[in-house]
PDB file of C-alpha atoms and ligand atoms in Angstrom:
ATOM      1  CA  MET A   1       1.523 -23.412  -8.679  1.00 32.00           C
ATOM      2  CA  GLY A   2       2.053 -20.492  -6.326  1.00 35.00           C
ATOM      3  CA  ARG A   3       4.868 -20.381  -3.814  1.00 38.00           C
ATOM      4  CA  SER A   4       4.241 -19.626  -0.193  1.00 38.00           C
ATOM      5  CA  LYS A   5       6.497 -16.863   0.976  1.00 42.00           C
ATOM      6  CA  PHE A   6       7.178 -16.437   4.637  1.00 38.00           C
ATOM      7  CA  SER A   7       7.890 -12.928   5.745  1.00 43.00           C
ATOM      8  CA  LYS A   8      10.488 -13.045   8.518  1.00 39.00           C
ATOM      9  CA  GLY A   9       9.675 -11.403  11.821  1.00 42.00           C
ATOM     10  CA  SER A  10       5.956 -11.010  11.157  1.00 58.00           C
ATOM     11  CA  PRO A  11       4.395 -13.613  13.490  1.00 67.00           C
ATOM     12  CA  ARG A  12       5.350 -11.739  16.650  1.00 69.00           C
ATOM     13  CA  PHE A  13       3.815  -8.525  15.301  1.00 72.00           C
ATOM     14  CA  ILE A  14       0.811 -10.339  13.867  1.00 76.00           C
ATOM     15  CA  ASN A  15      -0.051 -11.783  17.275  1.00 82.00           C
ATOM     16  CA  GLU A  16       0.458  -8.426  18.947  1.00 82.00           C
ATOM     17  CA  ILE A  17      -1.745  -6.636  16.398  1.00 83.00           C
ATOM     18  CA  LYS A  18      -4.391  -9.370  16.631  1.00 83.00           C
ATOM     19  CA  THR A  19      -4.602  -8.839  20.390  1.00 87.00           C
ATOM     20  CA  LEU A  20      -4.756  -5.043  20.044  1.00 88.00           C
ATOM     21  CA  VAL A  21      -7.377  -5.184  17.289  1.00 86.00           C
ATOM     22  CA  LYS A  22      -9.651  -7.192  19.582  1.00 85.00           C
ATOM     23  CA  ALA A  23      -9.227  -4.660  22.409  1.00 87.00           C
ATOM     24  CA  VAL A  24     -10.102  -1.442  20.523  1.00 91.00           C
ATOM     25  CA  ASP A  25     -13.386   0.124  19.442  1.00 90.00           C
ATOM     26  CA  TYR A  26     -12.571   0.936  15.812  1.00 91.00           C
ATOM     27  CA  VAL A  27      -9.990  -0.305  13.335  1.00 94.00           C
ATOM     28  CA  LEU A  28      -8.772   1.825  10.443  1.00 95.00           C
ATOM     29  CA  GLU A  29      -7.145  -0.502   7.922  1.00 96.00           C
ATOM     30  CA  ILE A  30      -5.029   1.511   5.507  1.00 97.00           C
ATOM     31  CA  LEU A  31      -4.543   0.085   2.004  1.00 98.00           C
ATOM     32  CA  ASP A  32      -2.557   1.397  -0.937  1.00 98.00           C
ATOM     33  CA  ALA A  33      -5.125   2.506  -3.539  1.00 98.00           C
ATOM     34  CA  ARG A  34      -2.828   1.173  -6.287  1.00 98.00           C
ATOM     35  CA  ALA A  35      -3.169  -2.388  -4.985  1.00 98.00           C
ATOM     36  CA  PRO A  36      -5.961  -2.683  -2.414  1.00 98.00           C
ATOM     37  CA  ARG A  37      -6.222  -6.466  -2.449  1.00 96.00           C
ATOM     38  CA  SER A  38      -2.501  -7.067  -2.268  1.00 96.00           C
ATOM     39  CA  THR A  39      -2.068  -4.592   0.592  1.00 97.00           C
ATOM     40  CA  ARG A  40      -4.960  -6.017   2.622  1.00 95.00           C
ATOM     41  CA  ASN A  41      -3.969  -8.337   5.419  1.00 89.00           C
ATOM     42  CA  PRO A  42      -6.257 -11.410   5.249  1.00 88.00           C
ATOM     43  CA  ILE A  43      -5.394 -12.317   8.812  1.00 84.00           C
ATOM     44  CA  LEU A  44      -6.868  -9.039  10.073  1.00 82.00           C
ATOM     45  CA  SER A  45      -9.952  -9.074   7.879  1.00 79.00           C
ATOM     46  CA  ASP A  46     -10.779 -12.501   9.318  1.00 80.00           C
ATOM     47  CA  ILE A  47     -10.900 -11.219  12.900  1.00 84.00           C
ATOM     48  CA  ILE A  48     -12.401  -7.729  12.553  1.00 87.00           C
ATOM     49  CA  SER A  49     -16.139  -7.322  12.121  1.00 86.00           C
ATOM     50  CA  PRO A  50     -17.115  -4.892   9.300  1.00 86.00           C
ATOM     51  CA  ALA A  51     -19.068  -2.811  11.832  1.00 86.00           C
ATOM     52  CA  ARG A  52     -15.856  -1.919  13.652  1.00 88.00           C
ATOM     53  CA  GLU A  53     -13.621  -1.575  10.624  1.00 92.00           C
ATOM     54  CA  VAL A  54     -13.136   1.176   8.066  1.00 94.00           C
ATOM     55  CA  ILE A  55     -11.110   0.450   4.952  1.00 96.00           C
ATOM     56  CA  LEU A  56      -9.118   3.500   3.911  1.00 97.00           C
ATOM     57  CA  LEU A  57      -7.649   3.504   0.419  1.00 98.00           C
ATOM     58  CA  ASN A  58      -4.806   6.008   0.713  1.00 98.00           C
ATOM     59  CA  LYS A  59      -2.449   7.398  -1.970  1.00 98.00           C
ATOM     60  CA  SER A  60      -5.307   7.779  -4.440  1.00 98.00           C
ATOM     61  CA  ASP A  61      -3.180  10.492  -6.130  1.00 98.00           C
ATOM     62  CA  LEU A  62      -0.924   7.674  -7.366  1.00 98.00           C
ATOM     63  CA  ALA A  63      -3.740   5.403  -8.607  1.00 98.00           C
ATOM     64  CA  GLU A  64      -6.170   5.590 -11.531  1.00 97.00           C
ATOM     65  CA  LYS A  65      -9.264   7.423 -10.363  1.00 98.00           C
ATOM     66  CA  LYS A  66     -11.713   5.141 -12.139  1.00 97.00           C
ATOM     67  CA  VAL A  67     -10.156   1.994 -10.717  1.00 97.00           C
ATOM     68  CA  THR A  68     -10.048   3.434  -7.183  1.00 98.00           C
ATOM     69  CA  THR A  69     -13.767   4.238  -7.423  1.00 98.00           C
ATOM     70  CA  GLN A  70     -14.386   0.645  -8.497  1.00 98.00           C
ATOM     71  CA  TRP A  71     -12.477  -0.618  -5.454  1.00 98.00           C
ATOM     72  CA  GLU A  72     -14.437   1.610  -3.102  1.00 98.00           C
ATOM     73  CA  SER A  73     -17.703   0.293  -4.564  1.00 97.00           C
ATOM     74  CA  HIS A  74     -16.381  -3.259  -4.404  1.00 97.00           C
ATOM     75  CA  PHE A  75     -15.714  -3.031  -0.653  1.00 96.00           C
ATOM     76  CA  LYS A  76     -19.045  -1.311  -0.003  1.00 96.00           C
ATOM     77  CA  ALA A  77     -20.876  -3.989  -1.996  1.00 97.00           C
ATOM     78  CA  ASN A  78     -19.298  -6.520   0.386  1.00 93.00           C
ATOM     79  CA  GLY A  79     -20.827  -4.715   3.366  1.00 94.00           C
ATOM     80  CA  GLN A  80     -17.661  -2.874   4.389  1.00 93.00           C
ATOM     81  CA  GLN A  81     -17.167   0.790   5.201  1.00 93.00           C
ATOM     82  CA  ALA A  82     -14.663   2.207   2.726  1.00 96.00           C
ATOM     83  CA  LEU A  83     -13.209   5.574   1.820  1.00 96.00           C
ATOM     84  CA  SER A  84     -10.598   6.524  -0.783  1.00 98.00           C
ATOM     85  CA  PHE A  85      -8.416   9.638  -0.548  1.00 98.00           C
ATOM     86  CA  SER A  86      -4.920  11.001  -0.663  1.00 98.00           C
ATOM     87  CA  ILE A  87      -3.803  12.206   2.744  1.00 97.00           C
ATOM     88  CA  LYS A  88      -1.122  14.248   0.961  1.00 95.00           C
ATOM     89  CA  LYS A  89      -3.687  16.127  -1.128  1.00 96.00           C
ATOM     90  CA  ALA A  90      -6.468  16.216   1.458  1.00 96.00           C
ATOM     91  CA  PRO A  91      -4.856  16.275   4.914  1.00 94.00           C
ATOM     92  CA  THR A  92      -8.108  16.882   6.829  1.00 93.00           C
ATOM     93  CA  VAL A  93     -10.043  13.987   5.350  1.00 95.00           C
ATOM     94  CA  ILE A  94      -9.558  11.620   8.311  1.00 93.00           C
ATOM     95  CA  SER A  95     -10.236  14.169  11.021  1.00 89.00           C
ATOM     96  CA  ASP A  96     -13.414  15.086   9.129  1.00 90.00           C
ATOM     97  CA  TYR A  97     -14.275  11.401   8.963  1.00 89.00           C
ATOM     98  CA  LEU A  98     -13.675  10.847  12.690  1.00 85.00           C
ATOM     99  CA  ASP A  99     -16.015  13.736  13.443  1.00 82.00           C
ATOM    100  CA  THR A 100     -18.793  11.586  12.000  1.00 79.00           C
ATOM    101  CA  ILE A 101     -18.148   8.898  14.623  1.00 71.00           C
ATOM    102  CA  ASP A 102     -20.003   9.629  17.811  1.00 64.00           C
ATOM    103  CA  ILE A 103     -16.889   9.660  19.994  1.00 64.00           C
ATOM    104  CA  LYS A 104     -18.440  11.342  23.023  1.00 59.00           C
ATOM    105  CA  ASN A 105     -21.315   8.915  23.120  1.00 63.00           C
ATOM    106  CA  SER A 106     -19.062   5.874  22.710  1.00 65.00           C
ATOM    107  CA  SER A 107     -16.605   7.061  25.341  1.00 60.00           C
ATOM    108  CA  ASN A 108     -19.458   7.784  27.803  1.00 65.00           C
ATOM    109  CA  LYS A 109     -20.895   4.348  27.190  1.00 72.00           C
ATOM    110  CA  LEU A 110     -17.494   2.739  27.622  1.00 72.00           C
ATOM    111  CA  ASN A 111     -16.633   4.873  30.640  1.00 78.00           C
ATOM    112  CA  ARG A 112     -13.200   5.424  29.129  1.00 84.00           C
ATOM    113  CA  ALA A 113     -11.740   7.023  25.981  1.00 86.00           C
ATOM    114  CA  CYS A 114     -12.814   5.615  22.626  1.00 88.00           C
ATOM    115  CA  ARG A 115      -9.834   3.719  21.108  1.00 91.00           C
ATOM    116  CA  ILE A 116      -8.959   3.561  17.461  1.00 93.00           C
ATOM    117  CA  ILE A 117      -6.143   1.536  15.929  1.00 94.00           C
ATOM    118  CA  ILE A 118      -4.474   2.213  12.576  1.00 95.00           C
ATOM    119  CA  VAL A 119      -3.202  -0.955  10.899  1.00 93.00           C
ATOM    120  CA  GLY A 120      -1.759  -1.826   7.509  1.00 94.00           C
ATOM    121  CA  VAL A 121       1.233  -3.163   5.638  1.00 93.00           C
ATOM    122  CA  PRO A 122       4.400  -1.024   5.719  1.00 94.00           C
ATOM    123  CA  ASN A 123       4.599   2.344   3.942  1.00 95.00           C
ATOM    124  CA  VAL A 124       0.874   2.821   3.200  1.00 97.00           C
ATOM    125  CA  GLY A 125       0.740   6.120   5.102  1.00 96.00           C
ATOM    126  CA  LYS A 126      -0.361   5.117   8.625  1.00 94.00           C
ATOM    127  CA  SER A 127       1.940   7.613  10.345  1.00 92.00           C
ATOM    128  CA  THR A 128       1.157  10.366   7.817  1.00 94.00           C
ATOM    129  CA  ILE A 129      -2.538   9.853   8.623  1.00 95.00           C
ATOM    130  CA  THR A 130      -1.764   9.879  12.363  1.00 92.00           C
ATOM    131  CA  ASN A 131       0.131  13.161  11.931  1.00 91.00           C
ATOM    132  CA  SER A 132      -2.793  14.640  10.050  1.00 92.00           C
ATOM    133  CA  LEU A 133      -4.804  14.197  13.256  1.00 89.00           C
ATOM    134  CA  LEU A 134      -2.251  15.823  15.519  1.00 85.00           C
ATOM    135  CA  ASN A 135      -1.779  19.505  15.959  1.00 67.00           C
ATOM    136  CA  ARG A 136       1.787  19.878  17.134  1.00 65.00           C
ATOM    137  CA  LYS A 137       3.238  16.494  18.020  1.00 63.00           C
ATOM    138  CA  THR A 138       4.417  14.401  15.115  1.00 71.00           C
ATOM    139  CA  VAL A 139       5.346  10.776  14.580  1.00 78.00           C
ATOM    140  CA  ARG A 140       8.080   9.731  12.145  1.00 81.00           C
ATOM    141  CA  THR A 141       7.147   9.007   8.532  1.00 85.00           C
ATOM    142  CA  GLY A 142       9.331   8.092   5.580  1.00 87.00           C
ATOM    143  CA  ASP A 143       9.428   6.831   2.051  1.00 86.00           C
ATOM    144  CA  LYS A 144      10.539   3.312   2.880  1.00 86.00           C
ATOM    145  CA  PRO A 145       8.929   0.433   4.743  1.00 84.00           C
ATOM    146  CA  GLY A 146       9.631  -0.040   8.448  1.00 81.00           C
ATOM    147  CA  ILE A 147       9.771   3.577   9.625  1.00 82.00           C
ATOM    148  CA  THR A 148       7.513   3.040  12.641  1.00 78.00           C
ATOM    149  CA  ARG A 149       9.329   0.666  14.989  1.00 78.00           C
ATOM    150  CA  GLY A 150       6.955   0.474  17.936  1.00 77.00           C
ATOM    151  CA  ASN A 151       3.221   0.867  18.444  1.00 79.00           C
ATOM    152  CA  GLN A 152       2.349   4.200  20.034  1.00 77.00           C
ATOM    153  CA  TRP A 153      -0.854   5.440  21.670  1.00 85.00           C
ATOM    154  CA  ILE A 154      -1.660   9.085  20.981  1.00 87.00           C
ATOM    155  CA  ARG A 155      -4.361  11.211  22.595  1.00 88.00           C
ATOM    156  CA  ILE A 156      -6.058  12.965  19.697  1.00 86.00           C
ATOM    157  CA  LYS A 157      -8.611  14.857  21.747  1.00 82.00           C
ATOM    158  CA  PRO A 158     -10.589  14.320  24.960  1.00 81.00           C
ATOM    159  CA  GLY A 159     -12.328  10.976  24.706  1.00 83.00           C
ATOM    160  CA  LEU A 160     -10.340   9.754  21.693  1.00 87.00           C
ATOM    161  CA  GLU A 161      -7.101   7.775  21.657  1.00 90.00           C
ATOM    162  CA  LEU A 162      -5.396   6.445  18.588  1.00 91.00           C
ATOM    163  CA  LEU A 163      -2.716   3.800  18.136  1.00 92.00           C
ATOM    164  CA  ASP A 164      -0.301   4.106  15.208  1.00 90.00           C
ATOM    165  CA  THR A 165       1.181   0.655  14.611  1.00 90.00           C
ATOM    166  CA  VAL A 166       4.194  -0.938  13.005  1.00 87.00           C
ATOM    167  CA  GLY A 167       3.500  -1.940   9.384  1.00 90.00           C
ATOM    168  CA  ILE A 168       3.300  -5.710   9.021  1.00 88.00           C
ATOM    169  CA  LEU A 169       3.072  -8.066   6.067  1.00 89.00           C
ATOM    170  CA  PRO A 170       0.965 -11.216   6.356  1.00 86.00           C
ATOM    171  CA  PRO A 171       3.072 -14.324   7.076  1.00 83.00           C
ATOM    172  CA  HIS A 172       2.045 -16.068   3.843  1.00 85.00           C
ATOM    173  CA  ILE A 173       2.026 -14.175   0.584  1.00 91.00           C
ATOM    174  CA  ASN A 174       1.058 -15.727  -2.753  1.00 93.00           C
ATOM    175  CA  ASP A 175       2.750 -14.951  -6.068  1.00 95.00           C
ATOM    176  CA  VAL A 176       0.350 -12.274  -7.362  1.00 95.00           C
ATOM    177  CA  THR A 177       0.464 -10.379  -4.079  1.00 96.00           C
ATOM    178  CA  PHE A 178       4.231 -10.815  -3.794  1.00 96.00           C
ATOM    179  CA  THR A 179       4.716  -9.242  -7.252  1.00 97.00           C
ATOM    180  CA  ASN A 180       2.476  -6.262  -6.440  1.00 98.00           C
ATOM    181  CA  LEU A 181       4.136  -5.704  -3.067  1.00 97.00           C
ATOM    182  CA  ALA A 182       7.564  -5.914  -4.731  1.00 98.00           C
ATOM    183  CA  ILE A 183       6.532  -3.310  -7.343  1.00 98.00           C
ATOM    184  CA  LEU A 184       5.353  -1.052  -4.508  1.00 98.00           C
ATOM    185  CA  GLY A 185       8.714  -1.492  -2.759  1.00 97.00           C
ATOM    186  CA  LEU A 186       7.372  -3.375   0.249  1.00 95.00           C
ATOM    187  CA  ILE A 187       9.492  -6.507  -0.087  1.00 94.00           C
ATOM    188  CA  ALA A 188      13.083  -6.452   1.185  1.00 90.00           C
ATOM    189  CA  GLU A 189      15.566  -5.784  -1.630  1.00 91.00           C
ATOM    190  CA  SER A 190      17.464  -8.946  -0.730  1.00 93.00           C
ATOM    191  CA  ARG A 191      14.411 -11.039  -1.646  1.00 93.00           C
ATOM    192  CA  ILE A 192      13.798  -9.629  -5.126  1.00 95.00           C
ATOM    193  CA  ASP A 193      15.461  -9.324  -8.508  1.00 97.00           C
ATOM    194  CA  PRO A 194      14.821  -5.697  -9.605  1.00 97.00           C
ATOM    195  CA  GLN A 195      14.811  -6.654 -13.276  1.00 97.00           C
ATOM    196  CA  GLU A 196      12.136  -9.290 -12.719  1.00 97.00           C
ATOM    197  CA  VAL A 197      10.048  -6.762 -10.766  1.00 98.00           C
ATOM    198  CA  ALA A 198      10.547  -4.082 -13.470  1.00 98.00           C
ATOM    199  CA  PHE A 199       9.343  -6.572 -16.100  1.00 97.00           C
ATOM    200  CA  SER A 200       6.228  -7.281 -14.037  1.00 97.00           C
ATOM    201  CA  LEU A 201       5.551  -3.544 -13.801  1.00 97.00           C
ATOM    202  CA  MET A 202       6.052  -3.125 -17.543  1.00 95.00           C
ATOM    203  CA  ASP A 203       3.657  -6.016 -18.217  1.00 93.00           C
ATOM    204  CA  LYS A 204       1.003  -4.061 -16.328  1.00 94.00           C
ATOM    205  CA  ILE A 205       1.903  -0.787 -18.069  1.00 93.00           C
ATOM    206  CA  GLY A 206       1.729  -2.596 -21.441  1.00 89.00           C
ATOM    207  CA  ASP A 207      -1.664  -4.128 -20.656  1.00 88.00           C
ATOM    208  CA  LYS A 208      -2.961  -0.622 -19.988  1.00 87.00           C
ATOM    209  CA  ARG A 209      -1.352   0.689 -23.180  1.00 86.00           C
ATOM    210  CA  LEU A 210       0.638   3.221 -21.199  1.00 89.00           C
ATOM    211  CA  PHE A 211       4.020   2.643 -22.858  1.00 89.00           C
ATOM    212  CA  GLU A 212       3.977   6.176 -24.234  1.00 90.00           C
ATOM    213  CA  ARG A 213       4.385   7.435 -20.664  1.00 92.00           C
ATOM    214  CA  LEU A 214       7.704   5.617 -20.426  1.00 92.00           C
ATOM    215  CA  ILE A 215       8.782   6.808 -23.842  1.00 91.00           C
ATOM    216  CA  SER A 216       8.128  10.446 -23.004  1.00 91.00           C
ATOM    217  CA  ARG A 217       9.443  10.251 -19.409  1.00 95.00           C
ATOM    218  CA  TYR A 218      12.826   8.911 -20.513  1.00 94.00           C
ATOM    219  CA  GLY A 219      13.004  10.781 -23.846  1.00 91.00           C
ATOM    220  CA  ILE A 220      13.227   7.562 -25.798  1.00 89.00           C
ATOM    221  CA  THR A 221      13.485   8.239 -29.542  1.00 85.00           C
ATOM    222  CA  ASN A 222      14.550   4.814 -30.802  1.00 81.00           C
ATOM    223  CA  LYS A 223      11.840   2.541 -32.056  1.00 81.00           C
ATOM    224  CA  VAL A 224      11.393   0.263 -29.079  1.00 81.00           C
ATOM    225  CA  GLU A 225       8.213  -1.410 -30.364  1.00 81.00           C
ATOM    226  CA  GLU A 226       6.814  -1.425 -26.834  1.00 83.00           C
ATOM    227  CA  ASP A 227       9.288  -4.151 -25.976  1.00 89.00           C
ATOM    228  CA  PRO A 228      10.004  -4.130 -22.196  1.00 91.00           C
ATOM    229  CA  GLU A 229      13.606  -5.269 -22.566  1.00 92.00           C
ATOM    230  CA  MET A 230      14.334  -2.630 -25.214  1.00 92.00           C
ATOM    231  CA  ILE A 231      12.703   0.044 -23.076  1.00 93.00           C
ATOM    232  CA  LEU A 232      14.871  -0.970 -20.124  1.00 94.00           C
ATOM    233  CA  GLU A 233      17.973  -0.829 -22.387  1.00 94.00           C
ATOM    234  CA  GLU A 234      16.977   2.651 -23.493  1.00 94.00           C
ATOM    235  CA  ILE A 235      16.378   3.852 -19.923  1.00 96.00           C
ATOM    236  CA  GLY A 236      19.803   2.475 -18.969  1.00 96.00           C
ATOM    237  CA  THR A 237      21.544   4.133 -21.910  1.00 94.00           C
ATOM    238  CA  ARG A 238      19.906   7.489 -21.327  1.00 93.00           C
ATOM    239  CA  ARG A 239      20.510   7.459 -17.564  1.00 94.00           C
ATOM    240  CA  GLY A 240      24.127   6.265 -17.819  1.00 92.00           C
ATOM    241  CA  CYS A 241      23.551   2.881 -16.169  1.00 93.00           C
ATOM    242  CA  LEU A 242      26.638   1.120 -17.466  1.00 90.00           C
ATOM    243  CA  GLY A 243      28.379  -2.007 -16.183  1.00 86.00           C
ATOM    244  CA  SER A 244      32.182  -2.353 -15.887  1.00 85.00           C
ATOM    245  CA  GLY A 245      32.463  -3.534 -19.505  1.00 87.00           C
ATOM    246  CA  GLY A 246      30.450  -0.567 -20.796  1.00 86.00           C
ATOM    247  CA  GLU A 247      27.316  -2.655 -21.299  1.00 92.00           C
ATOM    248  CA  VAL A 248      23.931  -1.345 -20.118  1.00 93.00           C
ATOM    249  CA  ASP A 249      23.236  -2.446 -16.555  1.00 95.00           C
ATOM    250  CA  LEU A 250      19.581  -3.515 -16.736  1.00 95.00           C
ATOM    251  CA  SER A 251      19.393  -3.955 -13.000  1.00 95.00           C
ATOM    252  CA  LYS A 252      20.285  -0.290 -12.371  1.00 95.00           C
ATOM    253  CA  ALA A 253      17.827   0.791 -15.089  1.00 97.00           C
ATOM    254  CA  SER A 254      15.148  -1.326 -13.383  1.00 97.00           C
ATOM    255  CA  ILE A 255      15.785   0.403 -10.052  1.00 97.00           C
ATOM    256  CA  ILE A 256      15.299   3.834 -11.729  1.00 97.00           C
ATOM    257  CA  LEU A 257      12.047   2.709 -13.337  1.00 97.00           C
ATOM    258  CA  LEU A 258      10.684   1.257 -10.093  1.00 98.00           C
ATOM    259  CA  LYS A 259      11.628   4.363  -8.087  1.00 97.00           C
ATOM    260  CA  ASP A 260       9.888   6.594 -10.642  1.00 97.00           C
ATOM    261  CA  PHE A 261       6.749   4.458 -10.502  1.00 98.00           C
ATOM    262  CA  ARG A 262       6.693   4.485  -6.687  1.00 97.00           C
ATOM    263  CA  GLU A 263       7.021   8.270  -6.612  1.00 96.00           C
ATOM    264  CA  GLY A 264       4.244   8.722  -9.168  1.00 97.00           C
ATOM    265  CA  LYS A 265       6.593  10.084 -11.849  1.00 97.00           C
ATOM    266  CA  LEU A 266       4.987   7.829 -14.452  1.00 96.00           C
ATOM    267  CA  GLY A 267       1.548   9.220 -13.661  1.00 96.00           C
ATOM    268  CA  PRO A 268      -1.251   7.444 -11.803  1.00 97.00           C
ATOM    269  CA  ILE A 269      -1.130   3.675 -12.339  1.00 97.00           C
ATOM    270  CA  SER A 270      -3.271   1.051 -10.583  1.00 97.00           C
ATOM    271  CA  LEU A 271      -1.721  -2.385 -10.261  1.00 97.00           C
ATOM    272  CA  GLU A 272      -4.953  -4.314  -9.803  1.00 97.00           C
ATOM    273  CA  SER A 273      -8.666  -3.786 -10.219  1.00 95.00           C
ATOM    274  CA  PRO A 274     -11.544  -5.712  -8.630  1.00 95.00           C
ATOM    275  CA  GLU A 275     -12.678  -6.873 -12.083  1.00 87.00           C
ATOM    276  CA  GLU A 276      -9.361  -8.182 -13.378  1.00 75.00           C
ATOM    277  CA  VAL A 277      -8.532 -10.069 -10.275  1.00 60.00           C
ATOM    278  CA  ASN A 278      -8.914 -13.797 -10.435  1.00 58.00           C
ATOM    279  CA  GLU A 279      -9.600 -14.853  -6.851  1.00 57.00           C
ATOM    280  CA  THR A 280      -7.924 -18.241  -7.397  1.00 54.00           C
ATOM    281  CA  ASP A 281      -4.619 -16.522  -8.248  1.00 57.00           C
ATOM    282  CA  TYR A 282      -4.725 -15.031  -4.785  1.00 57.00           C
ATOM    283  CA  ASN A 283      -6.032 -17.975  -2.854  1.00 53.00           C
ATOM    284  CA  GLU A 284      -4.398 -21.025  -4.309  1.00 48.00           C
ATOM    285  CA  SER A 285      -1.127 -20.815  -2.402  1.00 47.00           C
ATOM    286  CA  GLU A 286      -2.415 -19.402   0.854  1.00 43.00           C
ATOM    287  CA  GLU A 287      -2.157 -21.713   3.822  1.00 41.00           C
TER     288      GLU A 287
HETATM  289  N1  LIG B   1       1.869  10.355  -2.916  1.00 66.34           N
HETATM  290  C1  LIG B   1       1.482  10.099  -1.672  1.00 66.34           C
HETATM  291  N2  LIG B   1       2.387   9.739  -0.740  1.00 66.34           N
HETATM  292  C2  LIG B   1       1.950   9.494   0.504  1.00 66.34           C
HETATM  293  C3  LIG B   1       0.581   9.594   0.867  1.00 66.34           C
HETATM  294  N3  LIG B   1       0.461   9.265   2.184  1.00 66.34           N
HETATM  295  C4  LIG B   1       1.714   8.973   2.609  1.00 66.34           C
HETATM  296  N4  LIG B   1       2.610   9.124   1.611  1.00 66.34           N
HETATM  297  C5  LIG B   1       4.070   8.903   1.674  1.00 66.34           C
HETATM  298  O1  LIG B   1       4.295   7.514   1.874  1.00 66.34           O
HETATM  299  C6  LIG B   1       5.481   7.308   2.665  1.00 66.34           C
HETATM  300  C7  LIG B   1       5.170   6.393   3.834  1.00 66.34           C
HETATM  301  O2  LIG B   1       4.344   7.085   4.758  1.00 66.34           O
HETATM  302  P1  LIG B   1       4.278   6.674   6.318  1.00 66.34           P
HETATM  303  O3  LIG B   1       3.188   7.498   6.903  1.00 66.34           O
HETATM  304  O4  LIG B   1       5.616   6.695   6.942  1.00 66.34           O
HETATM  305  O5  LIG B   1       3.794   5.156   6.171  1.00 66.34           O
HETATM  306  P2  LIG B   1       3.564   4.070   7.327  1.00 66.34           P
HETATM  307  O6  LIG B   1       2.384   3.261   6.892  1.00 66.34           O
HETATM  308  O7  LIG B   1       3.492   4.731   8.647  1.00 66.34           O
HETATM  309  O8  LIG B   1       4.901   3.214   7.188  1.00 66.34           O
HETATM  310  P3  LIG B   1       5.605   2.230   8.276  1.00 66.34           P
HETATM  311  O9  LIG B   1       5.730   2.978   9.559  1.00 66.34           O
HETATM  312  O10 LIG B   1       6.916   1.932   7.634  1.00 66.34           O
HETATM  313  O11 LIG B   1       4.740   1.023   8.380  1.00 66.34           O
HETATM  314  C8  LIG B   1       5.956   8.705   3.085  1.00 66.34           C
HETATM  315  O12 LIG B   1       6.991   9.116   2.212  1.00 66.34           O
HETATM  316  C9  LIG B   1       4.723   9.570   2.887  1.00 66.34           C
HETATM  317  O13 LIG B   1       5.045  10.919   2.605  1.00 66.34           O
HETATM  318  C10 LIG B   1      -0.356   9.987  -0.143  1.00 66.34           C
HETATM  319  O14 LIG B   1      -1.573  10.112   0.051  1.00 66.34           O
HETATM  320  N5  LIG B   1       0.154  10.211  -1.390  1.00 66.34           N
HETATM  321 MG1  LIG B   2       4.622   4.488  10.337  1.00 66.34          MG
END
């Protein structure tokens, strides 16, 4: 049923990251707390042992607290080290966490600095986390995928080096993951239809009975009967998204809705929970 979607350009980076991951002492895999399974790279989880990996669920300010807690427990129940946080709200959380790792001891044992690598799909906050560990130097961050263009080693403190990496998507992405990544804005615009993605987001909002958030955000007064298409029409009318013939441009309205979701303007919304997820939806089209 599911399509296999090849993400152009990834294999080169995947191989490079695979090599680096094997050569370092610890791996911090950053996930988006709104969609931890969809933002996890199965290729990496296959090659990293849980003892060397920490799963960091970032952007918890944008996700539903209860669901994020469930994800953290889910990973821990599977024998993985996991921590959820918002680096924006709690900028010291990772440096505090690294203090718990016995860096000095590891670097003495290794006879060189302890090396940590930060990996993850684009835009999950890898560089923001890296910056949180630096005092003066900064690396570039930005609200769109693909900001970091090359891997860079940074000396955090004596005995500790950290590598901020380029965000990569796995080479094969199934339908459920593709939809979640598209809602999060991680799939190239040329590969998606914004209206289709907005409908998928509204399906999720509807399932959580959160339509009233849309109604109040956009000041909708007409009776829209929680109908996604009508809501999109209303957003378009109210935000002046009109086509050349004066008709509402649903594509432009969809882009507004998606941008608002991504920036948290609709309130915290989780796109997937460990309970809801049907593993076969994720696995059936993977190669
Ligand atoms: N709301 C919120 N935004 C965050 C958080 N962490 C990072 N961001 C924002 O997410 C965007 C992407 O952050 P980056 O640090 O550039 O992400 P990255 O993973 O390095 O991205 P690439 O280099 O493109 O792979 C930026 O606009 C950050 O300000 C967070 O905890 N909460
Ligand atoms: Mg980056």
